[in-house]
mmCIF file of C-alpha atoms in Angstrom:
data_model
loop_
_atom_site.group_PDB
_atom_site.id
_atom_site.type_symbol
_atom_site.label_atom_id
_atom_site.label_comp_id
_atom_site.label_asym_id
_atom_site.label_seq_id
_atom_site.Cartn_x
_atom_site.Cartn_y
_atom_site.Cartn_z
ATOM 1 C CA MET A 1 92.575 -21.608 -74.447
ATOM 2 C CA ARG A 2 90.692 -19.314 -71.994
ATOM 3 C CA CYS A 3 87.248 -20.743 -73.444
ATOM 4 C CA LEU A 4 88.373 -24.130 -72.714
ATOM 5 C CA LEU A 5 89.086 -23.885 -69.203
ATOM 6 C CA ILE A 6 86.350 -21.727 -68.068
ATOM 7 C CA VAL A 7 83.726 -24.229 -70.207
ATOM 8 C CA PHE A 8 85.830 -27.163 -68.149
ATOM 9 C CA SER A 9 85.553 -24.870 -64.768
ATOM 10 C CA LEU A 10 82.206 -24.725 -65.395
ATOM 11 C CA PHE A 11 81.398 -28.336 -66.750
ATOM 12 C CA ILE A 12 83.254 -29.482 -63.489
ATOM 13 C CA THR A 13 80.901 -26.811 -60.994
ATOM 14 C CA LEU A 14 77.613 -28.281 -62.497
ATOM 15 C CA SER A 15 78.619 -32.069 -61.954
ATOM 16 C CA VAL A 16 79.576 -31.796 -58.611
ATOM 17 C CA HIS A 17 75.973 -29.460 -58.058
ATOM 18 C CA SER A 18 74.494 -32.414 -60.031
ATOM 19 C CA GLN A 19 76.111 -34.880 -57.221
ATOM 20 C CA GLU A 20 74.900 -33.080 -54.186
ATOM 21 C CA THR A 21 71.743 -32.716 -55.147
ATOM 22 C CA ASP A 22 71.320 -36.850 -55.844
ATOM 23 C CA THR A 23 73.084 -36.964 -51.981
ATOM 24 C CA LEU A 24 70.433 -34.673 -50.236
ATOM 25 C CA LEU A 25 67.522 -36.277 -52.105
ATOM 26 C CA SER A 26 68.885 -39.618 -51.232
ATOM 27 C CA GLN A 27 69.323 -38.951 -48.023
ATOM 28 C CA TYR A 28 66.277 -36.922 -47.866
ATOM 29 C CA PRO A 29 63.623 -38.601 -50.514
ATOM 30 C CA ILE A 30 60.303 -37.073 -49.446
ATOM 31 C CA LEU A 31 60.659 -33.060 -50.477
ATOM 32 C CA GLY A 32 63.986 -32.897 -50.238
ATOM 33 C CA TYR A 33 63.388 -32.028 -46.463
ATOM 34 C CA TYR A 34 62.681 -35.163 -44.411
ATOM 35 C CA ARG A 35 62.741 -38.851 -44.535
ATOM 36 C CA LEU A 36 60.830 -41.432 -42.772
ATOM 37 C CA ASP A 37 61.998 -42.318 -39.617
ATOM 38 C CA MET A 38 63.603 -39.144 -38.513
ATOM 39 C CA THR A 39 64.033 -37.998 -35.095
ATOM 40 C CA TYR A 40 62.596 -34.843 -33.451
ATOM 41 C CA GLU A 41 65.306 -32.740 -33.335
ATOM 42 C CA GLU A 42 66.394 -33.745 -37.347
ATOM 43 C CA HIS A 43 62.714 -32.997 -37.693
ATOM 44 C CA TYR A 44 62.719 -29.724 -36.810
ATOM 45 C CA ASN A 45 66.129 -28.883 -38.195
ATOM 46 C CA GLN A 46 65.203 -29.639 -41.682
ATOM 47 C CA ALA A 47 61.782 -28.285 -41.315
ATOM 48 C CA SER A 48 63.604 -25.044 -40.041
ATOM 49 C CA LYS A 49 65.738 -25.239 -43.202
ATOM 50 C CA MET A 50 62.726 -26.196 -45.232
ATOM 51 C CA LYS A 51 61.584 -22.804 -43.689
ATOM 52 C CA GLU A 52 64.260 -20.435 -45.299
ATOM 53 C CA GLU A 53 64.479 -21.821 -48.661
ATOM 54 C CA CYS A 54 60.773 -22.293 -49.118
ATOM 55 C CA SER A 55 59.774 -18.642 -47.747
ATOM 56 C CA MET A 56 57.062 -16.860 -49.802
ATOM 57 C CA LYS A 57 55.096 -13.709 -48.974
ATOM 58 C CA ASP A 58 51.853 -13.620 -51.352
ATOM 59 C CA SER A 59 50.013 -10.752 -52.383
ATOM 60 C CA ILE A 60 49.648 -8.982 -49.347
ATOM 61 C CA GLY A 61 52.519 -9.595 -47.315
ATOM 62 C CA ILE A 62 51.742 -13.621 -45.462
ATOM 63 C CA VAL A 63 54.856 -15.181 -45.850
ATOM 64 C CA ARG A 64 53.762 -18.728 -46.767
ATOM 65 C CA HIS A 65 56.331 -21.941 -48.111
ATOM 66 C CA LEU A 66 55.260 -23.710 -51.035
ATOM 67 C CA ILE A 67 57.203 -26.064 -52.779
ATOM 68 C CA LEU A 68 56.204 -26.233 -57.250
ATOM 69 C CA ILE A 69 55.145 -29.980 -58.094
ATOM 70 C CA ASN A 70 54.171 -30.568 -61.645
ATOM 71 C CA GLY A 71 52.874 -27.481 -61.887
ATOM 72 C CA ILE A 72 50.546 -27.270 -58.552
ATOM 73 C CA LYS A 73 51.827 -24.560 -55.722
ATOM 74 C CA PHE A 74 51.857 -27.273 -52.303
ATOM 75 C CA ASN A 75 51.547 -25.810 -49.025
ATOM 76 C CA ILE A 76 54.206 -27.345 -46.769
ATOM 77 C CA ASP A 77 53.983 -25.055 -43.620
ATOM 78 C CA CYS A 78 52.790 -28.441 -43.090
ATOM 79 C CA THR A 79 54.964 -30.302 -42.286
ATOM 80 C CA ASP A 80 56.290 -27.901 -39.877
ATOM 81 C CA VAL A 81 57.154 -28.992 -35.840
ATOM 82 C CA SER A 82 53.574 -27.060 -35.170
ATOM 83 C CA SER A 83 51.542 -30.470 -37.073
ATOM 84 C CA CYS A 84 53.449 -32.844 -35.513
ATOM 85 C CA HIS A 85 51.586 -35.359 -33.506
ATOM 86 C CA ASP A 86 52.635 -38.416 -31.378
ATOM 87 C CA VAL A 87 50.355 -41.783 -32.463
ATOM 88 C CA ARG A 88 48.597 -42.188 -29.021
ATOM 89 C CA ALA A 89 47.212 -45.024 -27.027
ATOM 90 C CA MET A 90 43.623 -42.668 -27.354
ATOM 91 C CA ASP A 91 44.498 -42.515 -31.585
ATOM 92 C CA PHE A 92 45.014 -46.345 -31.434
ATOM 93 C CA GLU A 93 41.216 -46.690 -30.008
ATOM 94 C CA GLN A 94 39.678 -45.254 -32.767
ATOM 95 C CA TYR A 95 41.509 -47.282 -35.575
ATOM 96 C CA SER A 96 40.539 -50.605 -36.656
ATOM 97 C CA SER A 97 41.455 -53.772 -38.092
ATOM 98 C CA ASN A 98 39.639 -52.657 -41.461
ATOM 99 C CA SER A 99 40.946 -49.562 -41.593
ATOM 100 C CA SER A 100 44.085 -48.431 -43.544
ATOM 101 C CA PRO A 101 47.079 -46.892 -42.094
ATOM 102 C CA VAL A 102 46.260 -43.237 -44.292
ATOM 103 C CA PHE A 103 44.096 -42.974 -40.544
ATOM 104 C CA PHE A 104 47.611 -41.053 -39.487
ATOM 105 C CA THR A 105 48.296 -39.170 -42.295
ATOM 106 C CA GLY A 106 46.773 -35.168 -42.914
ATOM 107 C CA ASP A 107 49.815 -33.960 -40.637
ATOM 108 C CA SER A 108 52.575 -35.583 -39.579
ATOM 109 C CA TYR A 109 53.332 -38.245 -37.144
ATOM 110 C CA PHE A 110 55.545 -39.579 -35.171
ATOM 111 C CA LEU A 111 55.867 -43.280 -33.257
ATOM 112 C CA ASP A 112 58.353 -43.752 -30.399
ATOM 113 C CA GLY A 113 60.786 -41.039 -31.252
ATOM 114 C CA LYS A 114 60.474 -41.522 -35.466
ATOM 115 C CA LEU A 115 58.994 -39.729 -38.278
ATOM 116 C CA MET A 116 56.409 -42.283 -39.540
ATOM 117 C CA SER A 117 53.853 -39.881 -41.910
ATOM 118 C CA ILE A 118 54.168 -36.544 -43.501
ATOM 119 C CA THR A 119 51.370 -35.151 -45.403
ATOM 120 C CA ILE A 120 51.257 -32.356 -48.192
ATOM 121 C CA ASN A 121 48.398 -30.432 -49.549
ATOM 122 C CA SER A 122 48.294 -27.812 -52.667
ATOM 123 C CA LEU A 123 47.174 -24.139 -51.735
ATOM 124 C CA PRO A 124 43.572 -24.044 -51.023
ATOM 125 C CA SER A 125 41.343 -21.554 -52.526
ATOM 126 C CA ASP A 126 38.553 -19.102 -51.001
ATOM 127 C CA GLU A 127 36.210 -22.223 -52.085
ATOM 128 C CA SER A 128 38.420 -25.443 -50.860
ATOM 129 C CA MET A 129 36.972 -25.377 -47.087
ATOM 130 C CA MET A 130 32.800 -25.419 -49.010
ATOM 131 C CA CYS A 131 33.882 -27.583 -51.249
ATOM 132 C CA TYR A 132 32.750 -30.884 -49.750
ATOM 133 C CA MET A 133 30.089 -31.160 -47.207
ATOM 134 C CA PRO A 134 29.418 -34.157 -44.843
ATOM 135 C CA ASN A 135 26.772 -36.625 -44.770
ATOM 136 C CA PHE A 136 26.215 -37.489 -41.510
ATOM 137 C CA LEU A 137 23.408 -39.984 -42.019
ATOM 138 C CA SER A 138 25.013 -41.398 -44.730
ATOM 139 C CA THR A 139 28.205 -42.291 -43.102
ATOM 140 C CA MET A 140 26.750 -43.567 -40.488
ATOM 141 C CA ASP A 141 25.401 -47.177 -42.134
ATOM 142 C CA LEU A 142 29.676 -47.580 -43.013
ATOM 143 C CA PRO A 143 32.834 -49.293 -41.394
ATOM 144 C CA LYS A 144 34.305 -47.645 -39.092
ATOM 145 C CA ASN A 145 36.366 -45.067 -40.491
ATOM 146 C CA ARG A 146 34.863 -44.534 -43.685
ATOM 147 C CA ALA A 147 32.664 -41.161 -44.378
ATOM 148 C CA VAL A 148 30.919 -40.181 -47.118
ATOM 149 C CA PHE A 149 30.717 -36.287 -48.672
ATOM 150 C CA ASP A 150 28.162 -34.297 -50.582
ATOM 151 C CA ILE A 151 29.743 -32.219 -52.935
ATOM 152 C CA SER A 152 28.474 -28.632 -52.679
ATOM 153 C CA ASN A 153 31.297 -26.758 -55.565
ATOM 154 C CA VAL A 154 31.403 -29.761 -58.609
ATOM 155 C CA ALA A 155 33.859 -27.201 -60.849
ATOM 156 C CA LEU A 156 36.571 -27.547 -58.182
ATOM 157 C CA HIS A 157 35.913 -31.113 -57.084
ATOM 158 C CA ASN A 158 36.106 -31.757 -61.312
ATOM 159 C CA LYS A 159 38.946 -29.277 -61.051
ATOM 160 C CA LEU A 160 41.057 -31.122 -58.295
ATOM 161 C CA ILE A 161 40.544 -34.477 -60.123
ATOM 162 C CA ASN A 162 42.426 -33.355 -63.373
ATOM 163 C CA GLN A 163 45.302 -32.008 -60.860
ATOM 164 C CA ALA A 164 45.251 -35.781 -59.047
ATOM 165 C CA ASN A 165 45.183 -37.320 -62.919
ATOM 166 C CA ASN A 166 48.848 -34.343 -63.985
ATOM 167 C CA LEU A 167 50.231 -35.839 -60.583
ATOM 168 C CA PHE A 168 49.405 -39.432 -61.060
ATOM 169 C CA ILE A 169 51.490 -39.258 -63.973
ATOM 170 C CA TYR A 170 53.980 -37.220 -62.842
ATOM 171 C CA LEU A 171 54.524 -39.530 -59.584
ATOM 172 C CA SER A 172 54.419 -42.842 -61.785
ATOM 173 C CA GLU A 173 57.032 -41.101 -63.398
ATOM 174 C CA LYS A 174 59.115 -41.053 -59.893
ATOM 175 C CA TYR A 175 58.212 -43.746 -58.593
ATOM 176 C CA GLY A 176 57.011 -46.366 -61.067
ATOM 177 C CA LYS A 177 53.736 -47.913 -61.545
ATOM 178 C CA PRO A 178 51.369 -47.980 -58.907
ATOM 179 C CA ILE A 179 51.042 -50.699 -56.655
ATOM 180 C CA GLU A 180 47.137 -49.684 -56.643
ATOM 181 C CA GLU A 181 44.697 -46.913 -58.498
ATOM 182 C CA TYR A 182 41.503 -45.673 -57.814
ATOM 183 C CA GLU A 183 38.786 -44.010 -59.804
ATOM 184 C CA ILE A 184 37.942 -40.652 -58.937
ATOM 185 C CA LYS A 185 34.769 -39.457 -60.625
ATOM 186 C CA LYS A 186 33.821 -36.679 -62.007
ATOM 187 C CA LEU A 187 29.899 -34.682 -61.908
ATOM 188 C CA SER A 188 28.069 -32.525 -63.989
ATOM 189 C CA GLN A 189 27.483 -28.836 -63.207
ATOM 190 C CA LYS A 190 23.518 -28.904 -62.185
ATOM 191 C CA GLN A 191 22.180 -25.667 -63.189
ATOM 192 C CA ASN A 192 20.760 -24.750 -59.573
ATOM 193 C CA ASN A 193 24.318 -25.254 -57.604
ATOM 194 C CA THR A 194 22.647 -27.019 -55.181
ATOM 195 C CA SER A 195 25.303 -29.933 -53.238
ATOM 196 C CA GLN A 196 24.826 -33.213 -54.998
ATOM 197 C CA LYS A 197 25.488 -36.387 -53.581
ATOM 198 C CA TYR A 198 28.507 -38.119 -53.967
ATOM 199 C CA ASN A 199 28.872 -41.877 -52.916
ATOM 200 C CA ALA A 200 32.265 -42.466 -52.800
ATOM 201 C CA GLN A 201 33.544 -43.989 -49.297
ATOM 202 C CA TRP A 202 36.579 -41.630 -47.658
ATOM 203 C CA TYR A 203 39.275 -42.485 -45.238
ATOM 204 C CA SER A 204 38.266 -40.757 -41.805
ATOM 205 C CA LEU A 205 41.751 -39.463 -41.104
ATOM 206 C CA CYS A 206 42.763 -39.615 -37.140
ATOM 207 C CA ASN A 207 43.184 -36.009 -36.405
ATOM 208 C CA SER A 208 40.141 -34.253 -38.760
ATOM 209 C CA GLY A 209 39.355 -34.076 -42.444
ATOM 210 C CA ALA A 210 38.790 -37.131 -44.911
ATOM 211 C CA PHE A 211 40.644 -38.474 -47.470
ATOM 212 C CA LEU A 212 39.982 -39.905 -51.103
ATOM 213 C CA PRO A 213 42.729 -41.937 -52.275
ATOM 214 C CA ARG A 214 43.692 -41.924 -55.908
ATOM 215 C CA ALA A 215 47.101 -43.851 -56.497
ATOM 216 C CA LYS A 216 49.256 -45.412 -54.375
ATOM 217 C CA TRP A 217 53.602 -46.376 -54.611
ATOM 218 C CA GLN A 218 55.703 -48.017 -53.009
ATOM 219 C CA SER A 219 59.589 -46.777 -52.846
ATOM 220 C CA ASN A 220 62.797 -47.812 -51.412
ATOM 221 C CA GLY A 221 60.112 -49.015 -47.784
ATOM 222 C CA MET A 222 57.646 -45.985 -48.068
ATOM 223 C CA GLU A 223 54.624 -45.549 -49.693
ATOM 224 C CA ILE A 224 53.608 -42.932 -51.559
ATOM 225 C CA VAL A 225 49.598 -41.844 -51.376
ATOM 226 C CA MET A 226 48.542 -39.506 -53.461
ATOM 227 C CA GLY A 227 44.880 -38.056 -53.804
ATOM 228 C CA ILE A 228 42.145 -35.256 -52.517
ATOM 229 C CA SER A 229 41.643 -34.077 -48.933
ATOM 230 C CA SER A 230 38.144 -33.161 -47.952
ATOM 231 C CA ASN A 231 39.640 -29.786 -46.631
ATOM 232 C CA GLY A 232 39.353 -29.111 -50.878
ATOM 233 C CA THR A 233 43.115 -29.622 -52.120
ATOM 234 C CA VAL A 234 45.483 -32.081 -52.991
ATOM 235 C CA SER A 235 46.554 -34.368 -50.801
ATOM 236 C CA ILE A 236 50.235 -36.216 -51.064
ATOM 237 C CA SER A 237 50.916 -38.293 -47.856
ATOM 238 C CA PHE A 238 54.087 -40.011 -46.968
ATOM 239 C CA LEU A 239 54.073 -42.742 -44.197
ATOM 240 C CA ASN A 240 55.689 -46.361 -43.602
ATOM 241 C CA GLU A 241 52.661 -48.748 -43.661
ATOM 242 C CA LYS A 242 54.022 -51.175 -41.500
ATOM 243 C CA GLU A 243 54.468 -49.758 -38.444
ATOM 244 C CA LEU A 244 51.564 -47.862 -38.927
ATOM 245 C CA SER A 245 49.476 -51.552 -39.555
ATOM 246 C CA TYR A 246 46.692 -52.398 -37.050
ATOM 247 C CA SER A 247 49.280 -55.403 -36.428
ATOM 248 C CA ASN A 248 51.567 -53.069 -35.272
ATOM 249 C CA LEU A 249 49.963 -50.552 -33.448
ATOM 250 C CA GLU A 250 48.463 -53.605 -31.405
ATOM 251 C CA LYS A 251 51.532 -55.153 -30.428
ATOM 252 C CA TYR A 252 52.903 -51.821 -29.677
ATOM 253 C CA PHE A 253 49.766 -49.742 -27.737
ATOM 254 C CA LYS A 254 48.571 -54.043 -26.465
ATOM 255 C CA PRO A 255 52.122 -55.474 -25.308
ATOM 256 C CA ALA A 256 50.592 -59.587 -24.798
ATOM 257 C CA GLU A 257 50.354 -60.247 -21.259
ATOM 258 C CA ARG A 258 52.994 -62.228 -19.343
ATOM 259 C CA GLU A 259 51.663 -65.459 -17.263
ATOM 260 C CA GLN A 260 51.980 -64.371 -13.314
ATOM 261 C CA LYS A 261 54.085 -66.570 -11.749
ATOM 262 C CA ILE A 262 54.230 -66.789 -8.262
ATOM 263 C CA THR A 263 57.845 -67.268 -6.648
ATOM 264 C CA THR A 264 58.208 -70.519 -4.290
ATOM 265 C CA TRP A 265 60.793 -70.636 -1.827
#
């Protein structure tokens, strides 16, 4: 009888924990800590909670904040308040009608006091920063907010593609069929290990760097974009595509001029 009571008690405890977890994920669908449209204060509180729960020391004692997604370690320090930016008028001037809202990813962005996008990147290796080198000459012929990068580390590039393809399967199970898919081509390793030209067009980002998408999903009004960053990492962004669209930001930063009328008396 006592064993039955213990089993029943354990079942109740697990059920309550499961319900609490589901409620938390529903309230904060982004990594269990964030949601779009949250205020500065709420974001600060959740970032502090994230630091407490995801803190880890590496082999040399440096504290990192990591989360594991499909076997890949992601650095979520970039979701902290130190990586937050307001979308400014000067940022909009660098934007174009042919650009994607992905322009406002790579960091976290707020508009009118509300969170519009948040990005996480896989933990970089020692070789990550030198994997992709800007090809400024080829970029000159491209539309605004597009870029071309040569590849100096083909092995790492191909490894990132494998990770992105595995994440594609994982995120499709989580969010359903993607609304858009893109092919990121692998390269063959040359014997002399020289940089190789890569004709893919990357999306330039507002603050720094560029992004090469693998797929996009939509979930409850939120867009999820996954691909490779020019910093040599796999990147996942959660954003409000509608609010960050060119047409919406144009209305925000360039309101229609009101007709001026002279008052008569």
